[in-house]
Short mmCIF file of C-alpha atoms and ligand atoms in Angstrom, two decimals:
data_model
loop_
_atom_site.label_atom_id
_atom_site.label_comp_id
_atom_site.label_asym_id
_atom_site.label_seq_id
_atom_site.Cartn_x
_atom_site.Cartn_y
_atom_site.Cartn_z
CA MET A 129 0.00 0.00 0.00
CA SER A 130 1.37 3.42 -0.84
CA TYR A 131 0.80 6.48 1.28
CA PRO A 132 0.72 10.10 0.10
CA GLU A 133 4.00 11.84 0.85
CA GLU A 134 2.25 14.57 2.77
CA LYS A 135 -0.69 14.58 5.08
CA LEU A 136 -3.95 15.69 3.54
CA THR A 137 -6.45 18.02 5.12
CA ARG A 138 -9.85 19.45 4.34
CA PHE A 139 -9.96 22.93 2.85
CA CYS A 140 -11.98 25.13 5.20
CA ILE A 141 -11.04 28.52 6.57
CA LEU A 142 -14.23 29.13 8.54
CA PRO A 143 -12.49 28.96 11.97
CA TRP A 144 -10.49 32.03 10.87
CA GLY A 145 -13.14 33.77 8.78
CA PHE A 146 -16.54 33.12 10.35
CA MET A 147 -18.07 33.25 13.81
CA GLN A 148 -21.62 32.77 14.98
CA VAL A 149 -22.94 33.47 18.45
CA HIS A 150 -26.13 31.94 19.84
CA ALA A 151 -28.44 33.77 22.18
CA GLY A 152 -27.37 31.39 24.96
CA GLY A 153 -23.76 32.55 24.42
CA MET A 154 -22.44 29.50 22.54
CA MET A 155 -19.81 30.39 19.99
CA GLN A 156 -19.41 28.34 16.82
CA CYS A 157 -17.10 28.77 13.86
CA CYS A 158 -19.53 26.95 11.56
CA ALA A 159 -22.98 25.39 11.54
CA VAL A 160 -21.83 21.84 12.26
CA SER A 161 -22.75 20.48 15.70
CA PRO A 162 -19.56 21.14 17.70
CA ASP A 163 -17.53 18.37 19.28
CA ILE A 164 -15.52 20.86 21.30
CA GLU A 165 -16.38 23.90 23.40
CA GLN A 166 -15.43 26.95 21.32
CA GLY A 167 -16.27 29.66 23.84
CA ASP A 168 -19.14 31.39 25.59
CA PHE A 169 -19.64 34.90 24.30
CA LEU A 170 -21.73 36.10 27.26
CA ILE A 171 -19.15 35.00 29.83
CA ASP A 172 -16.02 35.57 27.76
CA TYR A 173 -17.01 39.01 26.51
CA CYS A 174 -20.34 40.59 27.53
CA GLN A 175 -19.87 40.02 31.24
CA LYS A 176 -16.15 40.83 31.31
CA GLU A 177 -14.95 44.19 32.64
CA ASP A 178 -12.12 44.47 30.15
CA LYS A 179 -13.73 45.00 26.76
CA ASN A 180 -10.32 45.05 25.03
CA GLU A 181 -9.98 41.30 25.48
CA GLU A 182 -11.52 39.57 22.48
CA PRO A 183 -13.04 36.10 22.93
CA PHE A 184 -12.24 34.77 19.47
CA ASP A 185 -9.15 32.63 20.02
CA SER A 186 -10.33 30.21 22.70
CA ILE A 187 -8.51 26.91 23.25
CA GLY A 188 -11.35 25.13 21.43
CA LEU A 189 -11.05 27.38 18.38
CA GLN A 190 -7.28 26.94 18.41
CA MET A 191 -7.76 23.18 18.38
CA MET A 192 -10.21 23.39 15.47
CA ARG A 193 -7.68 25.49 13.55
CA LYS A 194 -4.72 23.23 14.45
CA GLY A 195 -6.70 20.21 13.30
CA LEU A 196 -7.24 21.73 9.86
CA MET A 197 -3.66 23.00 9.60
CA THR A 198 -2.08 19.64 10.46
CA GLY A 199 -4.61 17.26 8.94
CA ASN A 200 -5.38 15.81 12.39
CA LEU A 201 -8.99 16.76 11.84
CA ARG A 202 -11.51 16.87 14.61
CA PRO A 203 -14.33 14.34 14.08
CA MET A 204 -16.75 17.14 13.17
CA CYS A 205 -14.45 18.29 10.34
CA ARG A 206 -14.01 14.74 9.14
CA ASN A 207 -17.78 14.22 8.89
CA CYS A 208 -18.66 17.77 7.92
CA PHE A 209 -21.84 18.27 5.87
CA PHE A 210 -21.32 21.98 5.48
CA VAL A 211 -18.39 22.63 3.17
CA ALA A 212 -17.23 20.78 0.08
CA ASP A 213 -14.96 17.82 0.76
CA GLU A 214 -11.89 19.28 -0.93
CA ARG A 215 -8.75 17.49 0.23
CA ILE A 216 -5.44 19.31 -0.10
CA THR A 217 -1.96 18.91 1.37
CA THR A 218 -1.16 20.73 4.59
CA THR A 219 1.41 22.82 2.69
CA GLU A 220 -1.23 23.94 0.21
CA PHE A 221 -3.59 24.62 3.13
CA GLU A 222 -1.02 26.87 4.79
CA LYS A 223 -0.46 28.73 1.52
CA ARG A 224 -4.17 29.36 1.02
CA LEU A 225 -4.72 30.30 4.67
CA LYS A 226 -1.89 32.84 4.58
CA ALA A 227 -3.26 34.31 1.34
CA TYR A 228 -6.69 34.66 2.98
CA LEU A 229 -5.32 36.27 6.16
CA CYS A 230 -3.21 38.74 4.14
CA SER A 231 -6.23 39.63 1.98
CA ARG A 232 -8.14 40.75 5.12
CA ASN A 233 -5.48 43.37 6.00
CA ARG A 234 -5.77 42.81 9.74
CA GLY A 235 -2.05 43.31 10.38
CA ILE A 236 -1.32 39.63 11.00
CA ASP A 237 2.33 38.63 10.52
CA VAL A 238 1.53 35.37 8.79
CA ASP A 239 5.13 34.12 8.70
CA ASN A 240 5.87 34.55 12.38
CA GLU A 241 2.62 34.32 14.31
CA ASP A 242 1.02 31.08 15.46
CA LEU A 243 -1.84 30.91 12.95
CA SER A 244 -4.01 28.86 15.29
CA LYS A 245 -4.24 31.95 17.50
CA VAL A 246 -5.36 34.49 14.93
CA HIS A 247 -8.65 35.36 13.24
CA ALA A 248 -9.68 37.73 10.46
CA TYR A 249 -13.43 37.55 10.16
CA TYR A 250 -15.21 38.37 6.94
CA TRP A 251 -18.58 37.21 8.18
CA MET A 252 -20.21 37.09 11.61
CA ALA A 253 -23.62 35.99 12.75
CA ILE A 254 -25.71 36.53 15.85
CA SER A 255 -28.90 35.06 17.22
CA PHE A 256 -30.45 37.61 19.51
CA THR A 257 -33.01 35.03 20.49
CA ASN A 258 -33.19 31.23 20.60
CA ARG A 259 -36.98 31.37 20.64
CA CYS A 260 -38.99 30.25 17.67
CA ASN A 261 -42.61 30.39 16.60
CA LEU A 262 -42.34 27.08 14.68
CA SER A 263 -41.27 23.55 15.59
CA CYS A 264 -39.77 22.14 12.41
CA ILE A 265 -39.43 18.41 12.90
CA TYR A 266 -35.75 18.22 11.89
CA CYS A 267 -34.73 21.19 14.05
CA VAL A 268 -33.72 20.93 17.69
CA GLN A 269 -36.65 23.22 18.53
CA SER A 270 -38.98 20.27 17.82
CA THR A 271 -37.97 18.53 21.03
CA GLN A 272 -36.37 21.30 23.07
CA LYS A 273 -38.51 24.43 22.86
CA ASN A 274 -40.93 23.53 25.63
CA THR A 275 -38.54 21.65 27.88
CA ASN A 276 -35.11 23.24 27.63
CA PRO A 277 -34.78 26.79 29.02
CA TYR A 278 -31.83 27.37 26.65
CA TYR A 279 -34.40 27.68 23.86
CA LYS A 280 -36.02 30.64 25.56
CA MET A 281 -32.82 32.65 25.92
CA GLU A 282 -32.56 36.19 24.66
CA PHE A 283 -29.75 38.73 24.55
CA PRO A 284 -30.32 41.67 26.91
CA TYR A 285 -30.60 44.84 24.81
CA GLU A 286 -27.28 46.34 26.02
CA TYR A 287 -25.39 43.11 25.30
CA ALA A 288 -26.88 43.00 21.82
CA ARG A 289 -25.74 46.58 21.09
CA MET A 290 -22.20 45.99 22.33
CA THR A 291 -22.02 42.77 20.29
CA LEU A 292 -22.98 44.52 17.08
CA GLU A 293 -20.34 47.20 17.74
CA LEU A 294 -17.64 44.57 18.41
CA PHE A 295 -18.61 42.69 15.25
CA ALA A 296 -18.46 45.85 13.11
CA LYS A 297 -15.02 46.61 14.61
CA GLN A 298 -13.73 43.26 13.25
CA GLY A 299 -13.82 44.73 9.75
CA ILE A 300 -16.36 42.21 8.51
CA ASP A 301 -18.06 42.37 5.11
CA LYS A 302 -21.23 40.58 6.17
CA LEU A 303 -23.46 40.33 9.23
CA SER A 304 -26.16 37.67 9.57
CA THR A 305 -28.81 38.35 12.14
CA CYS A 306 -29.84 34.78 12.71
CA VAL A 307 -28.27 31.46 13.69
CA GLU A 308 -31.01 29.58 15.40
CA GLY A 309 -34.40 30.66 16.63
CA GLU A 310 -36.37 33.24 14.66
CA ALA A 311 -34.61 36.61 14.74
CA THR A 312 -37.69 38.65 13.92
CA LEU A 313 -39.29 37.56 17.23
CA TYR A 314 -36.62 39.40 19.21
CA PRO A 315 -38.34 42.44 20.76
CA TYR A 316 -35.45 44.79 19.78
CA TRP A 317 -34.82 43.32 16.33
CA TYR A 318 -36.41 46.25 14.51
CA GLU A 319 -34.78 48.92 16.65
CA LEU A 320 -31.26 47.45 16.69
CA ILE A 321 -31.07 46.50 13.04
CA SER A 322 -32.53 49.83 11.88
CA GLU A 323 -29.79 51.57 13.88
CA PHE A 324 -27.10 49.21 12.56
CA ARG A 325 -28.30 49.83 8.98
CA ARG A 326 -28.02 53.61 9.52
CA ASN A 327 -24.55 53.37 11.12
CA TYR A 328 -23.10 50.88 8.62
CA PRO A 329 -25.01 51.40 5.39
CA ASP A 330 -22.41 49.55 3.31
CA LEU A 331 -22.18 46.44 5.45
CA TYR A 332 -23.90 43.45 3.83
CA LEU A 333 -26.84 42.45 6.01
CA ALA A 334 -28.28 38.95 5.75
CA MET A 335 -30.84 36.83 7.56
CA THR A 336 -32.30 33.35 7.39
CA THR A 337 -35.93 33.59 8.44
CA ASN A 338 -39.12 31.58 8.37
CA LEU A 339 -41.11 34.77 7.46
CA ASN A 340 -44.00 33.34 9.43
CA ARG A 341 -45.17 36.40 11.31
CA LYS A 342 -47.50 39.24 10.54
CA PHE A 343 -45.12 42.18 10.08
CA SER A 344 -45.88 45.88 10.47
CA ASP A 345 -45.29 48.13 7.48
CA ASP A 346 -42.10 49.49 9.14
CA GLU A 347 -40.81 45.96 9.62
CA ILE A 348 -41.48 45.12 5.97
CA THR A 349 -39.50 48.26 5.07
CA LEU A 350 -36.58 47.06 7.22
CA LEU A 351 -36.72 43.62 5.57
CA ALA A 352 -36.65 45.35 2.18
CA LYS A 353 -33.41 47.06 3.25
CA TYR A 354 -31.57 43.81 4.00
CA ASN A 355 -29.04 42.76 1.34
CA GLU A 356 -29.98 39.10 1.56
CA LEU A 357 -32.99 37.20 2.87
CA ASP A 358 -32.83 33.43 2.95
CA VAL A 359 -36.39 32.25 3.45
CA SER A 360 -36.83 28.71 4.78
CA ILE A 361 -39.57 26.99 2.83
CA ASP A 362 -38.79 23.27 2.13
CA SER A 363 -41.91 22.55 0.10
CA MET A 364 -44.52 24.28 -2.08
CA ASN A 365 -46.91 21.53 -1.11
CA GLN A 366 -49.06 22.93 1.72
CA GLY A 367 -49.41 19.53 3.40
CA ILE A 368 -45.71 18.64 3.36
CA TYR A 369 -44.76 22.19 4.40
CA ALA A 370 -47.06 22.02 7.42
CA GLU A 371 -45.86 18.54 8.34
CA LEU A 372 -42.19 19.50 8.26
CA ARG A 373 -42.43 23.06 9.50
CA ARG A 374 -44.95 22.55 12.31
CA ASN A 375 -47.05 25.63 13.16
CA GLY A 376 -45.93 27.23 9.90
CA LYS A 377 -48.27 28.67 7.28
CA LEU A 378 -47.11 28.62 3.69
CA GLU A 379 -49.62 31.34 2.61
CA LEU A 380 -48.29 33.76 5.24
CA LEU A 381 -44.72 33.21 4.07
CA LEU A 382 -45.64 33.81 0.41
CA GLU A 383 -47.70 36.86 1.33
CA ASN A 384 -44.70 38.34 3.19
CA VAL A 385 -42.40 37.72 0.24
CA GLU A 386 -44.85 39.59 -2.00
CA LYS A 387 -45.06 42.47 0.48
CA ILE A 388 -41.27 42.80 0.62
CA GLN A 389 -41.01 42.78 -3.17
CA ALA A 390 -43.79 45.36 -3.42
CA LYS A 391 -42.05 47.57 -0.83
CA VAL A 392 -38.80 47.43 -2.81
CA LYS A 393 -40.70 48.70 -5.86
CA GLU A 394 -42.49 51.38 -3.88
CA LEU A 395 -39.22 52.70 -2.40
CA GLY A 396 -37.34 52.37 -5.70
CA ILE A 397 -34.44 50.62 -3.94
CA LYS A 398 -32.32 47.64 -4.99
CA GLY A 399 -33.83 45.41 -2.33
CA PRO A 400 -32.52 42.14 -0.95
CA SER A 401 -31.37 39.17 -2.91
CA ILE A 402 -34.03 36.68 -1.82
CA SER A 403 -33.50 32.96 -1.80
CA PHE A 404 -35.77 30.10 -0.85
CA HIS A 405 -33.98 27.70 1.48
CA THR A 406 -34.96 24.08 1.17
CA VAL A 407 -33.40 21.29 3.17
CA LEU A 408 -32.98 18.38 0.79
CA SER A 409 -34.32 15.06 2.08
CA ASP A 410 -36.62 12.19 1.14
CA ARG A 411 -39.56 14.47 2.07
CA THR A 412 -38.57 17.46 -0.04
CA TRP A 413 -36.80 16.41 -3.25
CA GLN A 414 -40.09 16.00 -5.08
CA SER A 415 -40.97 19.65 -4.41
CA LEU A 416 -37.67 21.05 -5.62
CA GLU A 417 -38.89 21.71 -9.15
CA ASP A 418 -42.05 23.48 -7.91
CA ILE A 419 -40.08 25.66 -5.50
CA CYS A 420 -37.68 26.58 -8.29
CA GLU A 421 -40.47 27.34 -10.74
CA TYR A 422 -42.21 29.64 -8.29
CA ALA A 423 -38.96 31.26 -7.12
CA PHE A 424 -37.31 31.77 -10.52
CA SER A 425 -40.48 33.35 -11.97
CA ARG A 426 -40.23 36.05 -9.25
CA GLY A 427 -36.47 36.68 -9.47
CA ILE A 428 -35.91 34.65 -6.30
CA GLY A 429 -32.96 32.24 -6.04
CA VAL A 430 -32.92 28.84 -4.35
CA PHE A 431 -30.54 27.55 -1.70
CA VAL A 432 -30.51 23.78 -1.34
CA GLY A 433 -29.27 22.82 2.12
CA ASN A 434 -27.88 19.47 3.14
CA TYR A 435 -29.96 17.60 5.71
CA GLU A 436 -28.00 17.01 8.91
CA LYS A 437 -29.21 14.17 11.14
CA ARG A 438 -29.52 15.70 14.58
CA SER A 439 -30.17 13.25 17.39
CA ASN A 440 -32.33 15.55 19.51
CA THR A 441 -34.95 16.20 16.84
CA LEU A 442 -38.36 14.68 16.27
CA ALA A 443 -37.30 13.63 12.77
CA GLU A 444 -34.41 11.55 14.10
CA LYS A 445 -36.17 10.17 17.13
CA GLU A 446 -39.13 8.96 15.07
CA GLY A 447 -37.29 8.27 11.82
CA LEU A 448 -39.39 10.79 9.87
CA VAL A 449 -36.75 12.21 7.53
CA ARG A 450 -33.90 10.59 5.62
CA PRO A 451 -30.99 12.19 3.82
CA ILE A 452 -30.76 11.72 0.06
CA SER A 453 -27.53 9.73 0.40
CA GLU A 454 -29.48 6.93 2.13
CA LEU A 455 -32.08 6.59 -0.61
CA SER A 456 -32.06 3.98 -3.35
CA TYR A 457 -29.96 4.25 -6.46
CA ASP A 458 -33.07 4.95 -8.55
CA VAL A 459 -34.23 7.81 -6.33
CA GLN A 460 -30.76 9.35 -6.21
CA THR A 461 -30.64 9.18 -9.99
CA GLN A 462 -33.96 11.04 -10.18
CA VAL A 463 -32.78 13.63 -7.64
CA PHE A 464 -29.59 14.14 -9.61
CA ASP A 465 -31.56 14.66 -12.83
CA ILE A 466 -33.83 17.20 -11.11
CA MET A 467 -30.85 19.04 -9.67
CA GLN A 468 -29.28 19.28 -13.11
CA LYS A 469 -32.56 20.46 -14.61
CA VAL A 470 -33.18 23.21 -12.05
CA LYS A 471 -29.57 24.31 -12.34
CA ARG A 472 -30.11 24.83 -16.08
CA LYS A 473 -33.40 26.65 -15.40
CA ALA A 474 -31.69 29.00 -12.92
CA GLU A 475 -29.13 29.92 -15.58
CA GLU A 476 -31.83 30.45 -18.22
CA SER A 477 -33.90 32.65 -15.90
CA ASN A 478 -30.90 34.67 -14.71
CA THR A 479 -31.44 33.76 -11.08
CA PHE A 480 -29.38 31.35 -9.02
CA ILE A 481 -29.41 28.02 -7.28
CA THR A 482 -26.79 27.15 -4.68
CA PHE A 483 -26.13 23.62 -3.49
CA GLN A 484 -24.64 23.63 -0.02
CA GLY A 485 -21.30 21.89 0.48
CA ASP A 486 -20.97 19.47 -2.39
CA ILE A 487 -24.45 17.92 -2.39
CA LEU A 488 -24.63 17.90 -6.18
CA SER A 489 -21.33 16.13 -6.67
CA LYS A 490 -22.03 13.75 -3.77
CA VAL A 491 -25.30 12.65 -5.35
CA LYS A 492 -23.50 12.47 -8.69
CA LYS A 493 -20.80 10.24 -7.20
CA ASN A 494 -23.39 7.95 -5.63
CA VAL A 495 -25.19 7.71 -8.93
CA GLU A 496 -22.13 7.26 -11.07
CA VAL A 497 -20.06 4.74 -9.14
CA ASN A 498 -19.37 2.11 -11.75
CA TYR A 499 -17.47 -1.07 -11.01
CA ASN A 500 -18.20 -2.58 -14.41
CA GLU A 501 -15.10 -3.01 -16.51
CA PHE A 502 -16.95 -2.81 -19.81
CA GLU A 503 -20.25 -1.63 -21.22
CA PRO A 504 -22.51 -4.14 -23.01
CA TYR A 505 -21.99 -3.88 -26.76
CA ASP A 506 -24.22 -6.68 -28.03
CA ASP A 507 -27.59 -8.22 -27.30
CA ARG A 508 -26.50 -10.89 -24.80
CA GLU A 509 -29.51 -10.78 -22.57
CA ILE A 510 -27.78 -11.75 -19.32
CA ILE A 511 -25.21 -8.94 -19.65
CA ASN A 512 -27.90 -6.38 -20.50
CA ARG A 513 -30.18 -7.48 -17.67
CA PHE A 514 -27.23 -7.27 -15.29
CA ILE A 515 -26.75 -3.58 -16.14
CA GLU A 516 -30.47 -2.94 -15.67
CA GLN A 517 -30.65 -4.71 -12.33
CA TYR A 518 -27.22 -3.98 -10.82
CA HIS A 519 -26.46 -0.67 -12.61
CA GLY A 520 -22.76 0.01 -12.04
CA GLY A 521 -22.34 -3.27 -10.19
CA LYS A 522 -20.73 -3.38 -6.76
CA VAL A 523 -17.53 -4.56 -5.14
CA GLY A 524 -17.35 -8.30 -5.82
CA LEU A 525 -20.18 -8.39 -8.36
CA HIS A 526 -19.69 -6.58 -11.62
CA LEU A 527 -19.01 -6.99 -15.31
CA ALA A 528 -15.40 -7.99 -15.81
CA TYR A 529 -13.04 -9.62 -18.25
CA ALA A 530 -10.06 -11.90 -17.85
CA TYR A 531 -7.25 -12.85 -20.25
CA ASP A 532 -6.09 -16.44 -20.47
CA ASP A 533 -2.57 -17.74 -21.22
CA ASP A 534 -3.14 -17.22 -24.94
CA ASN A 535 -4.25 -13.62 -24.28
CA ILE A 536 -7.75 -14.42 -25.32
CA SER A 537 -10.27 -12.29 -23.46
CA HIS A 538 -13.26 -13.77 -21.63
CA GLU A 539 -16.09 -11.46 -20.65
CA GLY A 540 -18.69 -12.02 -18.05
CA ILE A 541 -19.76 -11.31 -14.52
CA LEU A 542 -17.22 -11.40 -11.72
CA ILE A 543 -18.78 -13.10 -8.72
CA ALA A 544 -16.55 -12.93 -5.64
CA LYS A 545 -16.51 -15.65 -2.98
CA GLY A 546 -19.63 -15.29 -0.85
CA GLU A 547 -21.55 -13.39 -3.54
CA LYS A 548 -24.46 -14.78 -5.51
CA LEU A 549 -25.73 -13.65 -8.91
CA LEU A 550 -29.50 -13.24 -9.04
CA LEU A 551 -31.07 -12.01 -12.26
CA LYS A 552 -34.80 -11.75 -12.90
CA ASN A 553 -37.08 -11.19 -15.88
CA LEU A 554 -34.93 -13.13 -18.33
CA ASP A 555 -36.59 -14.24 -21.52
CA LEU A 556 -34.47 -17.41 -21.61
CA GLU A 557 -34.82 -21.02 -20.54
CA ASN A 558 -31.12 -21.78 -20.41
CA ALA A 559 -27.78 -20.16 -21.02
CA VAL A 560 -24.29 -21.30 -21.95
CA VAL A 561 -21.63 -20.14 -19.50
CA ARG A 562 -18.23 -21.15 -18.13
CA GLU A 563 -16.26 -20.29 -15.06
CA ILE A 564 -12.93 -18.49 -15.52
CA GLU A 565 -10.93 -18.95 -12.34
CA ILE A 566 -8.43 -16.22 -11.56
CA TYR A 567 -5.68 -17.28 -9.17
CA LYS A 568 -4.01 -15.32 -6.42
CA ASP A 569 -0.71 -13.43 -7.02
CA GLY A 570 2.64 -15.08 -7.36
CA LYS A 571 2.44 -17.48 -10.26
CA VAL A 572 1.95 -15.13 -13.13
CA SER A 573 1.71 -16.90 -16.42
CA ASN A 574 0.89 -14.18 -18.90
CA ARG A 575 1.58 -10.54 -19.55
CA TYR A 576 -1.66 -9.40 -17.97
CA GLY A 577 -0.48 -10.47 -14.55
CA GLN A 578 -3.09 -13.12 -13.93
CA LYS A 579 -2.98 -16.87 -13.70
CA VAL A 580 -6.22 -18.01 -15.23
CA LYS A 581 -7.90 -21.38 -15.63
CA VAL A 582 -10.64 -21.61 -18.18
CA GLY A 583 -13.38 -24.08 -17.25
CA TYR A 584 -15.62 -26.15 -19.48
CA ARG A 585 -18.65 -24.67 -21.15
CA LYS A 586 -21.91 -25.74 -19.58
CA SER A 587 -25.58 -25.10 -20.07
CA ILE A 588 -27.47 -23.87 -17.05
CA SER A 589 -31.22 -23.74 -16.78
CA ILE A 590 -33.21 -20.63 -16.02
CA LYS A 591 -36.46 -21.20 -14.15
CA ASP A 592 -39.36 -18.78 -14.66
CA GLY A 593 -36.98 -16.15 -16.00
CA VAL A 594 -34.79 -16.27 -12.86
CA LEU A 595 -31.09 -17.09 -12.97
CA GLU A 596 -29.41 -17.85 -9.66
CA TYR A 597 -25.72 -18.67 -9.74
CA THR A 598 -23.08 -19.19 -7.05
CA PRO A 599 -19.64 -20.21 -8.36
CA SER A 600 -17.87 -23.23 -6.92
CA TYR A 601 -14.59 -21.73 -5.53
CA GLY A 602 -13.12 -25.25 -5.42
CA ASN A 603 -9.72 -24.36 -3.96
CA GLU A 604 -8.19 -21.73 -1.65
CA SER A 605 -5.88 -20.28 -4.33
CA ILE A 606 -8.75 -18.92 -6.40
CA GLN A 607 -8.97 -15.15 -6.02
CA SER A 608 -12.09 -14.57 -8.09
CA ILE A 609 -14.31 -16.17 -10.68
CA VAL A 610 -15.65 -14.54 -13.80
CA LEU A 611 -18.73 -16.27 -15.16
CA GLU A 612 -18.22 -16.02 -18.89
CA ILE A 613 -21.48 -15.55 -20.77
CA PHE A 614 -22.04 -16.75 -24.32
C1 SAM B 131 -31.97 26.94 12.31
S1 SAM B 131 -32.84 27.90 11.14
C2 SAM B 131 -32.88 29.48 11.83
C3 SAM B 131 -33.60 30.50 11.03
C4 SAM B 131 -35.08 30.47 10.95
N1 SAM B 131 -35.73 30.08 12.14
C5 SAM B 131 -35.51 29.63 9.78
O1 SAM B 131 -35.90 28.49 9.96
O2 SAM B 131 -35.41 30.15 8.69
C6 SAM B 131 -31.70 28.04 9.83
C7 SAM B 131 -31.88 27.02 8.72
O3 SAM B 131 -31.42 25.76 9.18
C8 SAM B 131 -32.24 24.77 8.61
N2 SAM B 131 -32.16 23.54 9.43
C9 SAM B 131 -32.75 23.29 10.61
N3 SAM B 131 -32.49 22.03 11.01
C10 SAM B 131 -31.70 21.47 10.05
C11 SAM B 131 -31.10 20.17 9.86
N4 SAM B 131 -31.27 19.20 10.74
N5 SAM B 131 -30.35 19.97 8.77
C12 SAM B 131 -30.18 20.95 7.86
N6 SAM B 131 -30.73 22.18 7.96
C13 SAM B 131 -31.49 22.44 9.04
C14 SAM B 131 -33.61 25.39 8.60
O4 SAM B 131 -34.47 24.80 7.67
C15 SAM B 131 -33.30 26.82 8.25
O5 SAM B 131 -33.38 27.02 6.87
S1 SF4 B 132 -16.87 21.14 10.65
FE1 SF4 B 132 -16.77 21.64 8.47
S2 SF4 B 132 -17.34 23.78 8.31
FE2 SF4 B 132 -16.85 23.36 10.45
S3 SF4 B 132 -14.71 23.96 10.65
FE3 SF4 B 132 -14.76 21.77 10.24
S4 SF4 B 132 -14.57 21.60 8.00
FE4 SF4 B 132 -15.12 23.73 8.48
S1 SF4 B 133 -38.26 28.00 11.98
FE1 SF4 B 133 -36.06 27.73 12.07
S2 SF4 B 133 -35.46 27.77 14.22
FE2 SF4 B 133 -37.68 27.57 14.09
S3 SF4 B 133 -38.04 25.42 14.29
FE3 SF4 B 133 -37.92 25.85 12.12
S4 SF4 B 133 -35.77 25.59 11.53
FE4 SF4 B 133 -35.89 25.67 13.77
#
């Protein structure tokens, strides 16, 4: 086995570039459930006398950063659903990290400082409240909102003001006013964000919201002055929407979107870039086209989020939602086709669709894994039925060929020890086959590096269109058997 010369790591600079703070004080450098304490903003900053001490380089954050820099990734980074799974060498990582830190102009001496102890945020996010008006079944609110006091926490007004000032001082480009909970429920949301908008008119203001409240005209005006609104919707089907986003009303959401768009027109302003946020799962993929059709026709983009299994949710406890990656090959193929289609439609309609992390390529990989060593090129029914019923095959059961001592090729189905071939719907009563035994390494007899024994041809019977075949594996030296098909 050969090893890469250098350790590989995942490319992610969020621990240096992004920070989100929950209303309960929890700090997080990304949206993935943390496996390490990264800091408590209320204790480490709001309640501290010395406001010159910043809370952004806690031991936990340093460990997250070190993990990415060295390739000794924390489990959460290894299993991350949030960013694309781009693997690079640690040297390349360091190069890209330094380039990022220099680009932020925060006076960091990238060649001499310990880079696990520095940050240069471009984006920060705050939840002023953990409260929510809905109980979406895949969100922690579904089990926690009525039992866990953490989900009733709210920033005191003064803390919220000082936080916004500290964030602005970081030289960020973007502020998001929501992490969890529903930001627009916070009693000072309107007042604080209106003030922030006036003080920092050029700072990009974003929010993910369920838009499931009746808003005053002033509040609609404030929403129209955001730069980005990411509206959680999941489904255009009323029934599925209500099932997933419990207590939510689809009509209210759509009405609010219309009001915001009308306000933008009335004020003659650019208005926010609006996207519909749908969490892709077995419950929502069938609505994706409808959401896109509705959204694209109104200049609204679509954000397709990856479903994260969270143990303390109703969906997980009762097995109500499954991620796409766990669905059958056929369904994943359909999802992939739909994703391709809506991507084309977004381009045609001059809007956008964003797939979080690398959902699209992950589904593509699942769909495209192909163990078969050749494609069928004639009408041999068994070979063609194999492709229909096993698609790309699997480890130990796939189309394969072997060369014998005379370099004659034999094509068929490789059936590893312990595997059984089962083909249905054959329009045959028998078939002529033979076993090609391929022996283990060591006694190579031809230039293709295999020692091969060609068996006798035999006729096997097929009962009611079903062929079941398990090869004999008569001695221990046989590595694999290809069932040649005539
Ligand atoms: C936590 S919510 C907070 C903002 C607001 N309450 C809302 O729903 O728009 C932010 C986004 O995370 C999504 N979300 C919640 N639970 C999730 C999960 N288990 N996996 C993936 N996304 C999830 C929601 O659908 C929503 O779009
Ligand atoms: S869990 Fe994912 S998003 Fe979070 S720091 Fe690790 S790699 Fe980045
Ligand atoms: S609206 Fe947002 S915060 Fe509220 S339950 Fe749904 S996903 Fe969770």
